[in-house]
PDB file of C-alpha atoms in Angstrom:
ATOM      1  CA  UNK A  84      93.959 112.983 108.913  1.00 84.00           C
ATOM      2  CA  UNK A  85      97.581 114.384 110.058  1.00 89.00           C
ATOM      3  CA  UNK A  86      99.220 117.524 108.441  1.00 93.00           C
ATOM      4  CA  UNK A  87     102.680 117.949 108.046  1.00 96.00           C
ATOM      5  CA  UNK A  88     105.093 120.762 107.562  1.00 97.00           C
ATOM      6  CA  UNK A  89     108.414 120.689 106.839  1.00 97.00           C
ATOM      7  CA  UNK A  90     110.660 123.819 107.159  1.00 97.00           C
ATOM      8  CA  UNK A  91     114.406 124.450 107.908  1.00 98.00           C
ATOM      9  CA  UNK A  92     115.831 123.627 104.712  1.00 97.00           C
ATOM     10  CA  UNK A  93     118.280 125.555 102.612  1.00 97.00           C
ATOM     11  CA  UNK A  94     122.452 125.493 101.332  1.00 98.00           C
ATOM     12  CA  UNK A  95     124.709 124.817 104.111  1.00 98.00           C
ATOM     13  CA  UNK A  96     128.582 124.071 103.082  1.00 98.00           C
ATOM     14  CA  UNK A  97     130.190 120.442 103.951  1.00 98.00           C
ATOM     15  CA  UNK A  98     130.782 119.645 107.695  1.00 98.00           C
ATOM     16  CA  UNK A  99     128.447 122.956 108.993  1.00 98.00           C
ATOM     17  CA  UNK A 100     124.278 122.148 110.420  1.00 98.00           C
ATOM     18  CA  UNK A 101     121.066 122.523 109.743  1.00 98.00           C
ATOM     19  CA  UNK A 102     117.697 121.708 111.949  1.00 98.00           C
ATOM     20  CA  UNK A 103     114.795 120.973 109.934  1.00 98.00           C
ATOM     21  CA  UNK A 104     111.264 121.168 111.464  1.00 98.00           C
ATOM     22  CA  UNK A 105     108.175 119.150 111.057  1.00 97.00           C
ATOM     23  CA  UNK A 106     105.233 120.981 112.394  1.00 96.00           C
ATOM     24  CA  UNK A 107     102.187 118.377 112.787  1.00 93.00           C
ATOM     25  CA  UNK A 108      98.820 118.729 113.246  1.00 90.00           C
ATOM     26  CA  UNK A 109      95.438 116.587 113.276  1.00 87.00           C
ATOM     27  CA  UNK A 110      93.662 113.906 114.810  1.00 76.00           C
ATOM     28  CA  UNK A 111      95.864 111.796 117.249  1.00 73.00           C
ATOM     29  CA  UNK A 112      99.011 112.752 115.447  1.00 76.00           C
ATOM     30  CA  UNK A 113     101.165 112.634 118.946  1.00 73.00           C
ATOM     31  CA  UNK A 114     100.523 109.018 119.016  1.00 79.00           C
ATOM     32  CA  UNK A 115     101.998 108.186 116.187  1.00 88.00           C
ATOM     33  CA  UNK A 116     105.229 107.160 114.856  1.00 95.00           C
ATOM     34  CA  UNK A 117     107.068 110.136 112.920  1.00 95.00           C
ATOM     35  CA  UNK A 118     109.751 109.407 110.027  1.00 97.00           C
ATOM     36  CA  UNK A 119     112.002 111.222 108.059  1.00 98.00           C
ATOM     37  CA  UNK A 120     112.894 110.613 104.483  1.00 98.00           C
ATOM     38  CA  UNK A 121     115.344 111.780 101.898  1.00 98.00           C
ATOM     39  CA  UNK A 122     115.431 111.547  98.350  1.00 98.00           C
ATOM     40  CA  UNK A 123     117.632 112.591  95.981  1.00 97.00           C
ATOM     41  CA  UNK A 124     117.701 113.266  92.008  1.00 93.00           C
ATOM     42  CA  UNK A 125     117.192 109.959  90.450  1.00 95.00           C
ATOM     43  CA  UNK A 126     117.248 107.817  93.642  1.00 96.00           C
ATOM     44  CA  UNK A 127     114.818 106.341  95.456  1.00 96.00           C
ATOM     45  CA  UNK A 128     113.311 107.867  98.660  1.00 97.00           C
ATOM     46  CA  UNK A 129     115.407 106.448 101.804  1.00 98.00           C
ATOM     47  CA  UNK A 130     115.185 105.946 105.168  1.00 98.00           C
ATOM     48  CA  UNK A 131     116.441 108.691 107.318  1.00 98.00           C
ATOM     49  CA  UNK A 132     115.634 108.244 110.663  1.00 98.00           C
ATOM     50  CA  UNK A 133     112.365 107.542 113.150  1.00 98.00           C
ATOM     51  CA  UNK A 134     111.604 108.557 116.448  1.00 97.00           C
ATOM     52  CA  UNK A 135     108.371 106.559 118.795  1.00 95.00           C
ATOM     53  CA  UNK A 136     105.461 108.688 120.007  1.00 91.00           C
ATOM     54  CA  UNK A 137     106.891 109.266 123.291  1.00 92.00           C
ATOM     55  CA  UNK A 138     110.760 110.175 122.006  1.00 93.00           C
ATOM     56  CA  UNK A 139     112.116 107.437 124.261  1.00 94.00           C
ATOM     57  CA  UNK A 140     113.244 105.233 121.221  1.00 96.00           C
ATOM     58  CA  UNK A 141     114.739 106.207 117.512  1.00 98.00           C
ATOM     59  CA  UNK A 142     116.377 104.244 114.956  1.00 98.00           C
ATOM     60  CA  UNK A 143     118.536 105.608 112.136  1.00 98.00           C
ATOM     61  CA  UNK A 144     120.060 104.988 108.635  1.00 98.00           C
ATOM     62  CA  UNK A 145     123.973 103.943 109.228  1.00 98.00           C
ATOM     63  CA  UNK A 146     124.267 106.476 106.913  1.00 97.00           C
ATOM     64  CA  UNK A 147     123.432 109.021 109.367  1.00 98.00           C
ATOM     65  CA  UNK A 148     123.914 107.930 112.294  1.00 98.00           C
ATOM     66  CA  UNK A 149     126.217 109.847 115.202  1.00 97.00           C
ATOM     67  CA  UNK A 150     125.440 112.613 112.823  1.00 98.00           C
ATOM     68  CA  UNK A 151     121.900 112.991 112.781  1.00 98.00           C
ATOM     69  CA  UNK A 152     119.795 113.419 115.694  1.00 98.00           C
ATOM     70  CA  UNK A 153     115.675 113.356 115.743  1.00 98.00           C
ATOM     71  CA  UNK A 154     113.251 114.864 118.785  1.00 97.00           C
ATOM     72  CA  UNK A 155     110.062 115.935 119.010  1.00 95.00           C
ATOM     73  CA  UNK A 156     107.758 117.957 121.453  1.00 94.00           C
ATOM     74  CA  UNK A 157     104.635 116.893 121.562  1.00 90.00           C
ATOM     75  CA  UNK A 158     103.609 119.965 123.113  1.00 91.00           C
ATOM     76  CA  UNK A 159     104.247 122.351 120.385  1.00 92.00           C
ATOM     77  CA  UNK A 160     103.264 119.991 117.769  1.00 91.00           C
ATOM     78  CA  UNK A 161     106.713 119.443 116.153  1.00 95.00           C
ATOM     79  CA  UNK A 162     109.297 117.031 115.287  1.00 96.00           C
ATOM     80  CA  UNK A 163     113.178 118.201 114.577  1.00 98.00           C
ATOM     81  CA  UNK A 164     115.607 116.499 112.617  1.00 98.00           C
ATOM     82  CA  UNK A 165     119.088 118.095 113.880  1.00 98.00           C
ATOM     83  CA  UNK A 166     122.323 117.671 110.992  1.00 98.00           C
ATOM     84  CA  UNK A 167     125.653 117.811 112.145  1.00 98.00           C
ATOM     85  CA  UNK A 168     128.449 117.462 109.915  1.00 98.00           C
ATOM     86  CA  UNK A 169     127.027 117.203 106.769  1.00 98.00           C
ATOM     87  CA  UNK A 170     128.437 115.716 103.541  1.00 98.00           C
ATOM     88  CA  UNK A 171     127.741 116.564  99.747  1.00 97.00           C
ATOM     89  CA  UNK A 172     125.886 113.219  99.632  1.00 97.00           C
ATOM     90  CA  UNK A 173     123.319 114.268 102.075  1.00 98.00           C
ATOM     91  CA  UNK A 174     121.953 116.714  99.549  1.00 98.00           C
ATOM     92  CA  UNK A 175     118.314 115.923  98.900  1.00 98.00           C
ATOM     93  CA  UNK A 176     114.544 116.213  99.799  1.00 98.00           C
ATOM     94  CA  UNK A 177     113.707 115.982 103.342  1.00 98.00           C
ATOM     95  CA  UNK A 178     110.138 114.893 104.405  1.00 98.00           C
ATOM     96  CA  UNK A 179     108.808 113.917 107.156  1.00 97.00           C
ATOM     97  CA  UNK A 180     106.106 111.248 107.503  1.00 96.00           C
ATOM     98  CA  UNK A 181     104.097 109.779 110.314  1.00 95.00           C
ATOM     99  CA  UNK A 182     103.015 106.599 110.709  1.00 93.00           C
ATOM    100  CA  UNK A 183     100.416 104.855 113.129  1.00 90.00           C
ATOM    101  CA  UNK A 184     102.184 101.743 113.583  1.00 89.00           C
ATOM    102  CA  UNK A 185     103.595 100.962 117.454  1.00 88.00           C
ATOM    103  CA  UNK A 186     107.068 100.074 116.464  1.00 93.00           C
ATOM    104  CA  UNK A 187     109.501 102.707 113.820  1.00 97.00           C
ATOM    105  CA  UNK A 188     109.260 100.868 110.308  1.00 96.00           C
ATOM    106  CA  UNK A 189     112.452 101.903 107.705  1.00 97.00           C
ATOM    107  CA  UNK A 190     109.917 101.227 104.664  1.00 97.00           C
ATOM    108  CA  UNK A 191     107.754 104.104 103.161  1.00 96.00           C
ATOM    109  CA  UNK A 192     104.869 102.304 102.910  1.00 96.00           C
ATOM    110  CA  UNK A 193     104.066 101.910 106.553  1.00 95.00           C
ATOM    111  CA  UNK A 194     103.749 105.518 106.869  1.00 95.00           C
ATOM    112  CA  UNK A 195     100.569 106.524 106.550  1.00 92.00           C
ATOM    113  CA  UNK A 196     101.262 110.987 106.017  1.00 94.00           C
ATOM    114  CA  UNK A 197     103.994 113.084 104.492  1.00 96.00           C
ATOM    115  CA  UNK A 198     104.862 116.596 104.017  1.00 97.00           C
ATOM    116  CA  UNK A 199     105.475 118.345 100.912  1.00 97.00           C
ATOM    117  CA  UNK A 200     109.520 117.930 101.451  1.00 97.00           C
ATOM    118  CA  UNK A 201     111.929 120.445 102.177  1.00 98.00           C
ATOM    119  CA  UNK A 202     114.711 121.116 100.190  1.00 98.00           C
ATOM    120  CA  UNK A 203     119.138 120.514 101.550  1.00 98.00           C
ATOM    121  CA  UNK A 204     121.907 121.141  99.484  1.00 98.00           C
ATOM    122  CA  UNK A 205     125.609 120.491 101.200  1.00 98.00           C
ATOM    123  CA  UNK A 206     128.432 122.352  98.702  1.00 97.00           C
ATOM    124  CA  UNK A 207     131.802 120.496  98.761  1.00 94.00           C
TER     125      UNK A 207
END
């Protein structure tokens, strides 16, 4: 069982940052792949970006990419997704997700835990 946390959300306006945290806990849970997800109202939940246990490999949405930047610290337990120039269209629910496959997986259904979500708005 893995427990996840998200946290960092809130209103930011277009083209300013936000970090959101994932704080993790349970058996194993450094192994494991981590993912973050978006959705917003009346879409389906997306592909954000994924990061490997160690941190030496991530993959990310085109959508996001150059702008969006994932880490994690094993150490403390927590995985960060940094935003950087944010749009309007970025608005959604964040969660983060882990997932005990060995390679990062785009599709929700390899992931195995999620958080509850965390909540980013981006004002035009």
């Amino acid at each position: 069982q893995v427990q996840l946390v998200e946290s960092g959300g809130g209103l930011v306006q277009a083209g300013g940052s936000l970090r959101l945290s994932c704080a993790a806990s349970g058996r194993a849970w450094s192994t494991y792949v981590m993912g973050w997800f978006r959705q917003a109202p009346g879409k389906e939940r997306e592909f954000v970006g994924g990061i490997n246990w160690s941190g030496s490999n991530t993959l990310y949405a085109d959508s996001v990419k150059g702008r969006f930047n994932i880490s994690r610290e094993n150490t403390k337990d927590t995985v960060y997704l940094q935003m950087n120039s944010l749009k309007p269209e970025d608005t959604a629910v964040y969660y983060c997700a882990s997932s005990s496959m060995r390679q990062i997986f785009t599709t929700a259904g390899f992931y195995n835990y999620w958080g509850q979500g965390t909540q980013v708005t981006v004002s035009s």
